[in-house]
Short mmCIF file of C-alpha atoms in Angstrom, two decimals:
data_model
loop_
_atom_site.label_atom_id
_atom_site.label_comp_id
_atom_site.label_asym_id
_atom_site.label_seq_id
_atom_site.Cartn_x
_atom_site.Cartn_y
_atom_site.Cartn_z
CA LEU A 12 0.00 0.00 0.00
CA THR A 13 1.25 3.44 -0.87
CA TRP A 14 0.08 6.94 0.02
CA SER A 15 -2.84 8.51 -1.84
CA PHE A 16 -0.82 11.74 -1.83
CA ILE A 17 2.18 12.37 -4.09
CA PRO A 18 4.46 15.34 -4.90
CA HIS A 19 3.07 17.95 -7.27
CA ALA A 20 5.78 17.29 -9.90
CA ALA A 21 4.91 13.58 -9.94
CA ALA A 22 1.19 14.38 -10.23
CA LEU A 23 1.92 16.57 -13.24
CA ALA A 24 4.08 13.86 -14.85
CA PHE A 25 1.27 11.29 -14.49
CA GLY A 26 -1.52 13.43 -15.92
CA GLY A 27 -2.74 15.06 -12.71
CA GLY A 28 -1.83 18.26 -10.91
CA ALA A 29 -5.24 19.95 -11.19
CA PRO A 30 -5.78 22.69 -8.59
CA ALA A 31 -8.85 20.84 -7.28
CA LEU A 32 -6.64 17.88 -6.32
CA THR A 33 -3.97 19.92 -4.52
CA LEU A 34 -4.31 19.72 -0.75
CA ASP A 35 -4.73 22.98 1.18
CA ASN A 36 -2.91 21.64 4.25
CA PRO A 37 -0.69 18.67 3.25
CA ILE A 38 0.99 16.42 5.81
CA ALA A 39 4.33 17.16 4.13
CA GLU A 40 5.45 19.17 1.12
CA ALA A 41 6.16 15.92 -0.74
CA LEU A 42 2.54 14.77 -0.21
CA SER A 43 0.70 17.73 -1.74
CA ASP A 44 -1.53 16.23 -4.47
CA MET A 45 -4.04 13.40 -4.77
CA ARG A 46 -2.62 10.68 -7.03
CA PRO A 47 -3.83 10.40 -10.64
CA SER A 48 -2.15 6.98 -10.91
CA LEU A 49 -0.86 4.24 -8.61
CA LEU A 50 2.46 4.13 -10.46
CA PRO A 51 4.31 6.99 -8.66
CA GLY A 52 3.94 5.25 -5.30
CA LEU A 53 4.94 1.88 -6.75
CA ILE A 54 7.98 3.43 -8.45
CA GLN A 55 9.08 4.92 -5.12
CA ALA A 56 8.66 1.49 -3.46
CA VAL A 57 10.76 -0.14 -6.19
CA THR A 58 13.43 2.54 -5.77
CA ARG A 59 13.59 1.91 -2.01
CA ASN A 60 14.01 -1.84 -2.63
CA VAL A 61 16.73 -1.33 -5.25
CA ASN A 62 18.59 1.09 -2.95
CA ARG A 63 18.55 -1.59 -0.23
CA GLY A 64 20.14 -4.19 -2.50
CA HIS A 65 17.09 -5.95 -3.99
CA PRO A 66 17.40 -5.17 -7.72
CA ASP A 67 14.79 -7.68 -8.98
CA VAL A 68 11.42 -6.44 -7.82
CA ALA A 69 7.81 -7.03 -8.88
CA LEU A 70 5.16 -5.09 -6.94
CA PHE A 71 1.44 -4.45 -7.36
CA GLU A 72 -1.28 -2.38 -5.74
CA VAL A 73 -5.04 -1.99 -5.99
CA GLY A 74 -6.41 1.36 -4.85
CA GLN A 75 -8.19 4.60 -5.61
CA VAL A 76 -7.00 7.16 -8.16
CA PHE A 77 -8.37 10.66 -8.66
CA ALA A 78 -9.08 12.57 -11.89
CA GLY A 79 -11.11 15.34 -10.23
CA ASP A 80 -12.89 16.30 -7.03
CA GLU A 81 -16.30 14.85 -7.93
CA PRO A 82 -17.37 11.34 -6.81
CA GLN A 83 -17.45 10.04 -10.41
CA ASP A 84 -13.82 11.16 -10.86
CA GLN A 85 -12.59 8.59 -8.31
CA THR A 86 -11.90 5.14 -9.79
CA THR A 87 -10.36 1.91 -8.60
CA SER A 88 -7.17 0.96 -10.33
CA ALA A 89 -4.88 -2.05 -10.27
CA ALA A 90 -1.24 -1.44 -11.19
CA ALA A 91 2.01 -3.36 -11.15
CA VAL A 92 5.68 -2.64 -11.76
CA ARG A 93 8.53 -5.00 -12.68
CA GLN A 94 12.19 -4.07 -12.40
CA GLY A 95 15.35 -5.91 -13.32
CA ARG A 96 15.23 -9.66 -13.76
CA SER A 97 11.73 -10.13 -12.44
CA ALA A 98 10.34 -11.45 -15.72
CA PRO A 99 7.56 -14.05 -15.38
CA GLY A 100 8.95 -17.53 -14.84
CA GLN A 101 12.26 -16.13 -13.61
CA GLY A 102 13.38 -16.30 -10.02
CA GLY A 103 15.60 -13.24 -10.24
CA ARG A 104 19.34 -13.80 -10.18
CA HIS A 105 20.29 -17.44 -10.16
CA TRP A 106 23.24 -19.45 -11.47
CA SER A 107 21.11 -22.11 -13.16
CA HIS A 108 19.37 -19.99 -15.80
CA ALA A 109 19.96 -17.01 -18.02
CA GLU A 110 19.01 -13.71 -16.50
CA VAL A 111 16.20 -12.08 -18.47
CA ALA A 112 15.07 -8.52 -17.83
CA ALA A 113 11.33 -7.79 -17.75
CA THR A 114 9.98 -6.23 -20.96
CA ALA A 115 6.89 -4.35 -22.08
CA LEU A 116 5.46 -7.64 -23.34
CA ASP A 117 5.76 -9.06 -19.82
CA ALA A 118 3.70 -6.11 -18.56
CA LYS A 119 1.11 -6.78 -21.28
CA ALA A 120 0.97 -10.46 -20.31
CA ASP A 121 0.45 -9.47 -16.67
CA LEU A 122 -2.36 -7.10 -17.66
CA LEU A 123 -4.09 -9.75 -19.79
CA ALA A 124 -3.72 -12.32 -17.00
CA LEU A 125 -5.35 -9.94 -14.52
CA ILE A 126 -8.26 -9.22 -16.87
CA ALA A 127 -8.76 -12.96 -17.41
CA ALA A 128 -8.61 -13.62 -13.65
CA ILE A 129 -11.46 -11.18 -12.97
CA GLY A 130 -13.55 -12.61 -15.80
CA GLY A 131 -12.96 -9.88 -18.38
CA PRO A 132 -13.19 -10.39 -22.14
CA VAL A 133 -9.52 -10.95 -22.99
CA ASP A 134 -10.35 -12.38 -26.42
CA ARG A 135 -12.10 -9.16 -27.52
CA ALA A 136 -9.47 -6.70 -26.25
CA GLU A 137 -7.47 -4.75 -28.83
CA THR A 138 -4.05 -3.15 -28.45
CA THR A 139 -3.39 0.39 -29.67
CA ARG A 140 -0.25 2.52 -29.52
CA ASP A 141 -1.66 5.65 -27.83
CA ALA A 142 -0.28 5.10 -24.32
CA PRO A 143 -0.12 8.02 -21.87
CA SER A 144 2.92 10.28 -22.07
CA TYR A 145 4.58 8.74 -18.99
CA TYR A 146 5.09 5.51 -20.96
CA HIS A 147 7.95 5.11 -23.44
CA PRO A 148 6.70 5.75 -26.99
CA GLY A 149 7.12 2.64 -29.14
CA ARG A 150 7.51 0.39 -26.09
CA SER A 151 3.99 0.70 -24.70
CA GLY A 152 0.35 0.34 -25.58
CA VAL A 153 -3.24 0.63 -24.49
CA LEU A 154 -5.70 -2.21 -24.16
CA ARG A 155 -9.18 -1.28 -25.42
CA LEU A 156 -12.58 -2.86 -25.61
CA GLY A 157 -14.08 -0.94 -28.53
CA PRO A 158 -13.69 2.75 -27.68
CA LYS A 159 -13.38 2.04 -23.93
CA VAL A 160 -9.86 2.09 -22.45
CA LEU A 161 -9.27 -0.85 -20.09
CA GLY A 162 -5.66 -0.11 -19.22
CA ALA A 163 -2.15 0.75 -20.36
CA PHE A 164 1.13 -1.17 -20.27
CA GLY A 165 4.76 -0.84 -21.25
CA GLU A 166 8.13 0.54 -20.36
CA LEU A 167 8.02 3.79 -18.40
CA HIS A 168 9.48 6.91 -19.97
CA PRO A 169 13.11 7.63 -18.95
CA ALA A 170 12.32 11.30 -18.19
CA VAL A 171 9.62 10.27 -15.69
CA LEU A 172 11.97 7.77 -14.06
CA GLU A 173 14.66 10.45 -13.81
CA LEU A 174 12.16 12.84 -12.22
CA LEU A 175 11.33 10.25 -9.55
CA ASP A 176 15.02 9.25 -9.14
CA ALA A 177 14.07 5.68 -10.04
CA PRO A 178 16.06 2.85 -11.65
CA GLU A 179 16.75 3.37 -15.33
CA ARG A 180 14.32 0.78 -16.71
CA LEU A 181 10.91 -0.22 -15.36
CA VAL A 182 7.93 -1.87 -17.00
CA ALA A 183 4.42 -1.44 -15.65
CA PHE A 184 0.73 -1.74 -16.30
CA GLU A 185 -2.38 -0.15 -14.91
CA LEU A 186 -5.99 -1.28 -15.23
CA THR A 187 -9.15 0.67 -14.43
CA LEU A 188 -11.32 -1.95 -12.77
CA GLU A 189 -14.59 -0.12 -13.46
CA ALA A 190 -13.83 -0.29 -17.20
CA VAL A 191 -13.80 -4.11 -17.23
CA PRO A 192 -17.34 -5.38 -17.94
CA GLU A 193 -18.92 -7.85 -15.57
CA PRO A 194 -18.56 -11.45 -16.74
CA ARG A 195 -21.66 -12.91 -18.31
CA ARG A 196 -23.53 -15.15 -16.00
CA LYS A 197 -24.31 -18.58 -17.30
CA ALA A 198 -27.97 -19.48 -17.31
CA THR A 199 -28.78 -21.91 -14.56
CA ARG A 200 -31.39 -24.56 -15.05
CA LYS A 201 -33.51 -25.60 -12.20
CA PRO A 202 -33.93 -29.34 -11.91
CA ALA A 203 -37.30 -30.69 -12.96
CA PHE A 204 -39.78 -30.59 -10.11
CA GLU A 205 -40.37 -34.04 -8.73
CA VAL A 206 -43.42 -34.62 -6.57
CA SER A 207 -42.78 -36.83 -3.59
CA ASP A 208 -44.90 -40.01 -3.21
#
């Protein structure tokens, strides 16, 4: 779990920073804005782990994000970050296998696995290249269901990582849970009514 408050510069980098989401009396100067994304907090957590000697990190969080100060502007998001050799199927650094760094395709696979786990329509999802500006262009994408955006994935932009003093290469995804349609319920048949003798 990370704070719902982030620095103003990070809020701006992740598409936030609106005056309505800036706190009048923040706990600390570094916690001045409501978060527009879960990724800044996760990136800070990864950075703390790397600085303590754990270079292969995979973290996730499910929580609220804020696009405005109205109730409909608050959504539930699921996000995850992979750093270093935390690719799926890898155990980090180990002598018995080749070390493989996590890629944007690993983040996409994680996103698709999460959508499938909650019963979303993975087979109908389409990938487009219009990821938010905090993702690396050409190494990221957006998962859509028709015109509706389900989530984004890819390698994070180096300028954003430099702003947050993070490791040089991170891959991530984020999913808006409200955007995933409810799974279709299968029709249940009642057993034929049998009259007791």
